Short mmCIF file of C-alpha atoms in Angstrom, two decimals:
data_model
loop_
_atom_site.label_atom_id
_atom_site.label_comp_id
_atom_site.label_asym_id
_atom_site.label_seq_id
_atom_site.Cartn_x
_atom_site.Cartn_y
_atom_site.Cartn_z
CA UNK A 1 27.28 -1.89 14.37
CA UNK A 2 26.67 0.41 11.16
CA UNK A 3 23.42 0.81 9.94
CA UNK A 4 22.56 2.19 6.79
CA UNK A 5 19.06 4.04 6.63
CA UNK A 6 16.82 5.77 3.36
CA UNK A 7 16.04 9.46 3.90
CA UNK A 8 14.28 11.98 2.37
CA UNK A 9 16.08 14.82 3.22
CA UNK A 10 14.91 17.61 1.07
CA UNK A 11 12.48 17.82 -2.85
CA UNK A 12 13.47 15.06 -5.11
CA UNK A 13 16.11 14.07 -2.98
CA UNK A 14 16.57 10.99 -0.76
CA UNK A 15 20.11 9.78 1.01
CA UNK A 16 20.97 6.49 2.38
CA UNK A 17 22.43 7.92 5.55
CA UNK A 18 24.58 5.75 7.68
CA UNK A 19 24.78 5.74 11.57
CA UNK A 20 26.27 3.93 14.67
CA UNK A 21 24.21 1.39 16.60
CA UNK A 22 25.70 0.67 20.04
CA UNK A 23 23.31 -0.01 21.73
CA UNK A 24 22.25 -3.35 23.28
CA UNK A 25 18.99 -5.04 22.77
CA UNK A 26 15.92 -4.38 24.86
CA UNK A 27 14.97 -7.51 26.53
CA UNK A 28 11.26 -6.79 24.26
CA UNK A 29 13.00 -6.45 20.86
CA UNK A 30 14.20 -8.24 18.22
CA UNK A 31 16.32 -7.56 15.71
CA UNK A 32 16.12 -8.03 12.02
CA UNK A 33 18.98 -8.19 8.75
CA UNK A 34 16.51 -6.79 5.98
CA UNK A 35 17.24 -8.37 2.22
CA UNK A 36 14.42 -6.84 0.62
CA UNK A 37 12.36 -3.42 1.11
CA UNK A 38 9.30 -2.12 -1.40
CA UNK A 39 8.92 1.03 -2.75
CA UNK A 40 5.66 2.66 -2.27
CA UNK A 41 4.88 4.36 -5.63
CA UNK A 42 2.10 6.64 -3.87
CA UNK A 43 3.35 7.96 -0.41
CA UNK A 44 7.19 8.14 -1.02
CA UNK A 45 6.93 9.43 -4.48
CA UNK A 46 4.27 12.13 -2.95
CA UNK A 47 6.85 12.35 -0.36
CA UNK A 48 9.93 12.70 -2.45
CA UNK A 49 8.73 15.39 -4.89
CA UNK A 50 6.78 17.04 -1.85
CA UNK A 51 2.97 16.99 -3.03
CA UNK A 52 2.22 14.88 -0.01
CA UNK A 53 -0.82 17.34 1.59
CA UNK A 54 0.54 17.02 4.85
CA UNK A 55 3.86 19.27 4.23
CA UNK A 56 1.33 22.51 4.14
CA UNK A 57 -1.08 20.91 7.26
CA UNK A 58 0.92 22.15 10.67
CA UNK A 59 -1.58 19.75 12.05
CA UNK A 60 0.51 16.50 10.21
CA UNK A 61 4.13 17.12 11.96
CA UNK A 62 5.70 14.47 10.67
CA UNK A 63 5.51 15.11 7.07
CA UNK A 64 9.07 17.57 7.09
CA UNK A 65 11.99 16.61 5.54
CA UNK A 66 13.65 14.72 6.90
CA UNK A 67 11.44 11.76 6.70
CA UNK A 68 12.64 7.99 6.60
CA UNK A 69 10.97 6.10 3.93
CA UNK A 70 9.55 3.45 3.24
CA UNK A 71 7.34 0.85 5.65
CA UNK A 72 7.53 -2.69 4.14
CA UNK A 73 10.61 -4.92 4.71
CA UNK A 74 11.62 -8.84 4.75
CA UNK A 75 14.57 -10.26 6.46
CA UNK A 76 16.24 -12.60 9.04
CA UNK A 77 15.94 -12.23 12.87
CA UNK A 78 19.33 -11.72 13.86
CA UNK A 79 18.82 -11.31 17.32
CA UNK A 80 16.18 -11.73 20.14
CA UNK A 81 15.52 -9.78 23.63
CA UNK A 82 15.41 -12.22 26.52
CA UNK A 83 11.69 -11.60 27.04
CA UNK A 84 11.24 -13.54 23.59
CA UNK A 85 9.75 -16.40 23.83
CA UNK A 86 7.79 -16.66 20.31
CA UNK A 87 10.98 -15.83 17.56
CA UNK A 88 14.01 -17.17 17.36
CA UNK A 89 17.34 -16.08 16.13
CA UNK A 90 17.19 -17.30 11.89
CA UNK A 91 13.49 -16.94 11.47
CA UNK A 92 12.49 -15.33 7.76
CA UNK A 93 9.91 -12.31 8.60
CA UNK A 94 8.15 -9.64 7.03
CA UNK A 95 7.23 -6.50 8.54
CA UNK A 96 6.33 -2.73 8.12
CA UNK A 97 9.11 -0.82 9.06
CA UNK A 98 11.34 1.69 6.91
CA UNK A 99 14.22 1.06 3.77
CA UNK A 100 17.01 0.28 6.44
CA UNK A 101 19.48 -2.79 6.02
CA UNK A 102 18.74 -3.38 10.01
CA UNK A 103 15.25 -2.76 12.34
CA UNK A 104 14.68 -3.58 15.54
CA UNK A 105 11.05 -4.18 15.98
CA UNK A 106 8.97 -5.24 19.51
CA UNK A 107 6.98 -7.56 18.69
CA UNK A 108 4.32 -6.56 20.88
CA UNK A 109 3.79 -3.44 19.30
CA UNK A 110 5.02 -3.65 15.96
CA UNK A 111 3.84 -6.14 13.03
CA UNK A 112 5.77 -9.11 12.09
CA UNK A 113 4.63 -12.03 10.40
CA UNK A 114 6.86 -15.53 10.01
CA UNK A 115 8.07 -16.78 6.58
CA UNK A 116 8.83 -20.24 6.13
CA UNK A 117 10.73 -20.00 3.12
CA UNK A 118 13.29 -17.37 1.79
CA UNK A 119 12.16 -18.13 -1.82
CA UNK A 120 9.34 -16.12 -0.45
CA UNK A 121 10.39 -12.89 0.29
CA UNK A 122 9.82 -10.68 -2.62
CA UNK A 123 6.55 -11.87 -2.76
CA UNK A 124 5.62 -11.04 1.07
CA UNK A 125 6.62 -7.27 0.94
CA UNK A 126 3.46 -6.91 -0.89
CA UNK A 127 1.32 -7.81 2.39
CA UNK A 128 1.78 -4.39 3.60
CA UNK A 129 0.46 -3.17 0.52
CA UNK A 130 -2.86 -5.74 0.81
CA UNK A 131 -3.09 -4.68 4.44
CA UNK A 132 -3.74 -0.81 3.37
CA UNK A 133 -6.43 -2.24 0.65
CA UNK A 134 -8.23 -4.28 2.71
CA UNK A 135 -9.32 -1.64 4.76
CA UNK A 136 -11.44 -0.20 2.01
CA UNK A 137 -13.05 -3.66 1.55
CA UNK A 138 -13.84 -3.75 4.91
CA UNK A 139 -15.08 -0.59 5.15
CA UNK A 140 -17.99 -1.25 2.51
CA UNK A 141 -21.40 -1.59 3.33
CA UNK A 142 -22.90 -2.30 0.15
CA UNK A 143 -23.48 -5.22 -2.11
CA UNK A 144 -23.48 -6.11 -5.82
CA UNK A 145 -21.02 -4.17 -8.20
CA UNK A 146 -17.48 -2.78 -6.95
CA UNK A 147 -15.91 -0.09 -9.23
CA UNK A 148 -12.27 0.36 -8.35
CA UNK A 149 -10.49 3.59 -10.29
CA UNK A 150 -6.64 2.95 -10.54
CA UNK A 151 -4.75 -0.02 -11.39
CA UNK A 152 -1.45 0.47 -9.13
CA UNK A 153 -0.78 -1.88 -6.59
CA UNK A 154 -2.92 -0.49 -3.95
CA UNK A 155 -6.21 -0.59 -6.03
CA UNK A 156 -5.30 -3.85 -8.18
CA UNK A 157 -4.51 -5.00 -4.41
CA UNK A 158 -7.91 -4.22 -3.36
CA UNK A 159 -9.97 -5.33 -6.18
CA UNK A 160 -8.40 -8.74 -6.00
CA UNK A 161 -9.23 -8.77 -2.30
CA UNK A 162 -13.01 -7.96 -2.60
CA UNK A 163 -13.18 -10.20 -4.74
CA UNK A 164 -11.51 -12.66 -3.23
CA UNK A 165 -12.13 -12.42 0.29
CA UNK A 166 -15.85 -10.39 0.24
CA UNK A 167 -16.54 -11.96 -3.04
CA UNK A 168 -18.08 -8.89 -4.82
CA UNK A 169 -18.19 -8.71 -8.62
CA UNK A 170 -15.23 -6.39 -9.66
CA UNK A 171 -14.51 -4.08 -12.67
CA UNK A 172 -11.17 -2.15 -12.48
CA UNK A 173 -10.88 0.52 -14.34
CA UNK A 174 -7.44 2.53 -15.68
CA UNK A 175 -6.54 4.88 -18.45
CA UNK A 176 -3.31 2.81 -18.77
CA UNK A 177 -3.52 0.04 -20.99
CA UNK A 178 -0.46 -1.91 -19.30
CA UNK A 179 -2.29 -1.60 -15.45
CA UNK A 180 -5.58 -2.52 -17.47
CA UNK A 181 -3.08 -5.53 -18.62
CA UNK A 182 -1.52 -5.95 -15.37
CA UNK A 183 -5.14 -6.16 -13.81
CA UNK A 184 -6.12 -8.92 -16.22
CA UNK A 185 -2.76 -10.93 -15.73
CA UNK A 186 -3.94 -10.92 -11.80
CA UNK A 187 -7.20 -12.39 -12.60
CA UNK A 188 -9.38 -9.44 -12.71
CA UNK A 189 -12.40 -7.68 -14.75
CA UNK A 190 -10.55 -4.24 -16.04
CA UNK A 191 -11.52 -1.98 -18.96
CA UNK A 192 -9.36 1.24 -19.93
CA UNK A 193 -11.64 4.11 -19.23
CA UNK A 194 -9.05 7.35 -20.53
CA UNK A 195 -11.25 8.05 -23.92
CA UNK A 196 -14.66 6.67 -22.34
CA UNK A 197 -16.89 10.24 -22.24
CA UNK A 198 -19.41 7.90 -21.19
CA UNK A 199 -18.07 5.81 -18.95
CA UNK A 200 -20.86 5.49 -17.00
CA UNK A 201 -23.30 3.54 -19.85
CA UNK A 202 -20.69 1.67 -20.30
CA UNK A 203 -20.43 0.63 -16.46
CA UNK A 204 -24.54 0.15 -17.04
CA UNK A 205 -23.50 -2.40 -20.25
CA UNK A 206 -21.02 -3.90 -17.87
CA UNK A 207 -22.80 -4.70 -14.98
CA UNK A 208 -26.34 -5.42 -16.96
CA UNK A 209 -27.81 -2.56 -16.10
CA UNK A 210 -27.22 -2.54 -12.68
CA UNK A 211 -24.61 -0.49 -11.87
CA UNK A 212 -21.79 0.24 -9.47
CA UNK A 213 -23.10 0.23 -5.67
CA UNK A 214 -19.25 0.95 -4.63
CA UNK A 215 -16.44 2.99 -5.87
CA UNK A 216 -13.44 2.73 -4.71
CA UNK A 217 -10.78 5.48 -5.48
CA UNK A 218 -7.75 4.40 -5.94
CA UNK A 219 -5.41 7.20 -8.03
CA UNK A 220 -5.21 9.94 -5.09
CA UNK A 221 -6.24 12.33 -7.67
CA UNK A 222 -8.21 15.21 -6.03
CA UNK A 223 -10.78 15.83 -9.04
CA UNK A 224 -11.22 11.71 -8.89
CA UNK A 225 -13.19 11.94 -6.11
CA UNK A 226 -15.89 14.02 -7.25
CA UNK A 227 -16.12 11.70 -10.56
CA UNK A 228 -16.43 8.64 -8.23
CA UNK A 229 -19.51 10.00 -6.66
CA UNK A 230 -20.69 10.73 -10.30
CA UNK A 231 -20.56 6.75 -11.47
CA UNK A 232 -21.68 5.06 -8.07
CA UNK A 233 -25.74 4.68 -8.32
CA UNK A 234 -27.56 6.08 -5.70
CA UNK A 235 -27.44 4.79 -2.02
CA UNK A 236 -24.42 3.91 -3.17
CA UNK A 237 -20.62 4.63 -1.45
CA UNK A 238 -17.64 5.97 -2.19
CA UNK A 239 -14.23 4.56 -0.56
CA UNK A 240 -11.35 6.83 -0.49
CA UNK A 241 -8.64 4.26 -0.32
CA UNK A 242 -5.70 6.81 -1.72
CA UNK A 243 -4.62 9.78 -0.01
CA UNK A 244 -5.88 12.59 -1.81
CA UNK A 245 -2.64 14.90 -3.11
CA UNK A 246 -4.81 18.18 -2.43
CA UNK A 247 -8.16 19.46 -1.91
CA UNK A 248 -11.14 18.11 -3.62
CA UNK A 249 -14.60 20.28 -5.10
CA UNK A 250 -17.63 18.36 -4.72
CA UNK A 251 -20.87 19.47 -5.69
CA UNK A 252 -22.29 18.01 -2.00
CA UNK A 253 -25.99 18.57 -3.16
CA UNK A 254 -25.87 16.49 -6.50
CA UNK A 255 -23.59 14.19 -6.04
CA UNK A 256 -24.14 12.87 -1.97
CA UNK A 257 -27.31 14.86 -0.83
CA UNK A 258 -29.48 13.93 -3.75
CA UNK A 259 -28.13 11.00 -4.38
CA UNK A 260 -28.01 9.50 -0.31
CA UNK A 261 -24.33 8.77 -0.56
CA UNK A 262 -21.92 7.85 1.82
CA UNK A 263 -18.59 9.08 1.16
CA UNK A 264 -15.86 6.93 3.17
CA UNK A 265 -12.67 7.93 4.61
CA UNK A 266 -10.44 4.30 4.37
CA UNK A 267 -7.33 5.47 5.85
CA UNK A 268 -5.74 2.60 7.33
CA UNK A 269 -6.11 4.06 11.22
CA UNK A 270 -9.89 3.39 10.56
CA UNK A 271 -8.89 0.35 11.93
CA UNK A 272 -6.54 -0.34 14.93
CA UNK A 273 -2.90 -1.86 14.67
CA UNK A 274 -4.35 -5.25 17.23
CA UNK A 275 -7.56 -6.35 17.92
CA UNK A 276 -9.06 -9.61 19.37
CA UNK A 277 -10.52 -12.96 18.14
CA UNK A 278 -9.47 -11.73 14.20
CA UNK A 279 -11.37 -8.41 14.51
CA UNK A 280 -10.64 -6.26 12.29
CA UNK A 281 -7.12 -4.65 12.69
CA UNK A 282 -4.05 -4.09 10.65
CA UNK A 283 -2.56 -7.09 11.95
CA UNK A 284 -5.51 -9.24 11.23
CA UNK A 285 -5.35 -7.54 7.35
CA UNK A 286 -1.57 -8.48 7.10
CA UNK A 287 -2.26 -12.12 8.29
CA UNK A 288 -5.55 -12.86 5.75
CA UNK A 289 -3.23 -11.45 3.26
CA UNK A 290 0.01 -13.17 3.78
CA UNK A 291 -1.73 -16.19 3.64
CA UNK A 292 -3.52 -15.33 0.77
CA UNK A 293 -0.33 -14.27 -1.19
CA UNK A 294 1.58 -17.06 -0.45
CA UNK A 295 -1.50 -19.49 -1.31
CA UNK A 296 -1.63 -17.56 -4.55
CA UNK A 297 -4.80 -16.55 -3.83
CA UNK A 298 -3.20 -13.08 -4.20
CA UNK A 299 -1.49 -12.87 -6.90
CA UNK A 300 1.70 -10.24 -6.56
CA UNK A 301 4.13 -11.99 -8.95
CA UNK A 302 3.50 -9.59 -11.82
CA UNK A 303 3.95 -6.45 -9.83
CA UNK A 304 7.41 -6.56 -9.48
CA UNK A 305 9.37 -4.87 -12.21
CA UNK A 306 13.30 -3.65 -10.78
CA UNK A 307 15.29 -4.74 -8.25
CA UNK A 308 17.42 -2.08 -7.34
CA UNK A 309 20.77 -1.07 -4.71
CA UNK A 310 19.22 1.24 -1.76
CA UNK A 311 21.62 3.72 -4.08
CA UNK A 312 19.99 3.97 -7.30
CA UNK A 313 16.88 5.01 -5.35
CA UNK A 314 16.65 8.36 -6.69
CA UNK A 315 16.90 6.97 -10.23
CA UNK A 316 13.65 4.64 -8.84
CA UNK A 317 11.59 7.47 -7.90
CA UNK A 318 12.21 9.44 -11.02
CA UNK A 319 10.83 6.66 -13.02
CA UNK A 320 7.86 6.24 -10.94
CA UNK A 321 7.18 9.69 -11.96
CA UNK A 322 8.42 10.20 -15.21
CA UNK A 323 7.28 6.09 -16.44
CA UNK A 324 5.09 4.99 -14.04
CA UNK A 325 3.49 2.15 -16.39
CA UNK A 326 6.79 0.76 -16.73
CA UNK A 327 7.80 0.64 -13.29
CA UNK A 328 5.07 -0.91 -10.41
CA UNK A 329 7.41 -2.66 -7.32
CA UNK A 330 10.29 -1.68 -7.36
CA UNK A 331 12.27 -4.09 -4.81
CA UNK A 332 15.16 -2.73 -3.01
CA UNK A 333 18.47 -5.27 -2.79
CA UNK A 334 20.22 -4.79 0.78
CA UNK A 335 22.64 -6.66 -0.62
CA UNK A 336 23.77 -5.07 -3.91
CA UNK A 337 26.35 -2.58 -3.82
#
């Protein structure tokens, strides 16, 4: 069989690269027909234009061209190993592997989730997306206030989920007025902080007086860091829920030795891929947030702005970069030409 696969294959440059599949199934795998795939507007556009931090770390081998992309799909299992006992050949899934129009997945070690109903589809590729945020809401210690800087997916994500699931009191902050919009069309408490010099009264007006005990930083902007540790109140945290796109300057005595901070590193490997009895895991993440998308609890509706052919994704990128508040999810079509 002939399946088509998304590559980044060199700066500002991604192919969809096609390639024989002879091979039979393992008796652990099944195999999937993807419909739908979501862009990630932070790692594959750091990715594609090459500001990703790991292409000048020899320590992060992965991160050289090429590099397939993406890692949230929904399809129909096409095909089962015969050590399957729990899918079955027609079943709707969602799970986290690359833009490809075929994956073959095990089960046991790879995340899949069921979907009863196709009508659901576009909505579930967000659950990867809810996965990586919950692991900064998790990874807070702290009560009261929750400041989360950046209104993309990934932060709206994980403002909706403390919220929702921790039930903290949220303010979202942006200096675009349509994610500041987007935030409030998903239920949340977001102000537009790009002319604020003093954004920090006005988080003390906010929160009546109290303050922010968490910040969550959301952008991946290096010098956003050091400005999160400048709003949280002391004994407060910082989450670092984005991947920084280069190296951050922190004034380490002000801003977390005087002020008994605990800066947080809320990569999604703090957590492991399994875990028992609905520890915490990725797997346990996806689930709670499945459910809670297709409950509506979540709500991932107004994300999604173009659905696109796997060949007009170069065009997709360039917007994320160029007109990012125009274009959030972009949903890949496996079946448009």
């Amino acid at each position: 069989m002939q399946v088509r696969e998304v590559f980044f294959t060199d700066k500002r440059n991604c192919q969809v690269l096609t390639r024989d599949d002879s091979a039979n199934l393992s008796p652990d795998s099944v195999r999937i027909k993807n419909r739908y795939s979501l862009i990630s507007p932070g790692t594959e556009l750091a990715l594609w234009t090459k500001t990703h931090i790991g292409f000048e770390d020899p320590d992060i081998a992965w991160c050289r061209y090429p590099i397939k992309a993406g890692y949230s799909s929904v399809g129909t299992i096409e095909a089962v190993g015969s050590n399957i006992k729990d899918w079955e050949v027609g079943q709707n899934v969602v799970h986290f592997q690359t833009h490809a129009d075929f994956s073959v997945l095990d089960p046991k070690k790879d995340i899949i989730l069921p979907l009863s109903e196709p009508s659901q589809m576009k909505r579930a590729l967000f659950t990867r997306f809810a996965q990586i945020s919950f692991t900064a809401a998790q990874a807070s210690n702290c009560s009261g206030f929750a400041l989360v800087l950046g209104g993309g997916i990934i932060g709206n994500m994980c403002a909706q989920i403390m919220n929702q699931f921790f039930d903290r009191k949220i303010i979202l902050a942006d200096i675009s007025a349509n994610r500041v919009a987007l935030a409030e069309r998903c239920g949340l408490n977001a102000v537009n902080n790009s002319s604020d010099s003093n954004f920090r009264e006005t988080l003390q007006d906010l929160t009546g007086g109290t303050g922010v005990s968490t910040v969550v930083e959301a952008t991946g902007v290096n010098s956003m860091v050091s400005y999160a540790l400048e709003l949280m109140n002391v004994h407060g945290e910082t989450i670092l829920l984005s991947s920084t796109r280069g190296l951050a300057e922190i004034n380490v005595y002000k801003l977390i030795h005087r002020k008994f901070a605990a800066l947080i590193g809320a990569h999604e490997n703090r957590y492991p891929k399994f875990a028992d009895n609905d520890e915490p895991s990725h797997y346990y993440f996806a689930k709670t947030a499945l459910e809670g998308i297709l409950s509506e609890k979540l709500k991932v509706e107004p994300f999604i702005s173009d659905i696109i052919s796997p060949y007009e994704m170069n065009d997709a990128y360039e917007a994320l970069l160029n007109t990012p508040e125009q274009h959030i999810g972009i949903i890949i079509d496996w079946e448009r030409k």
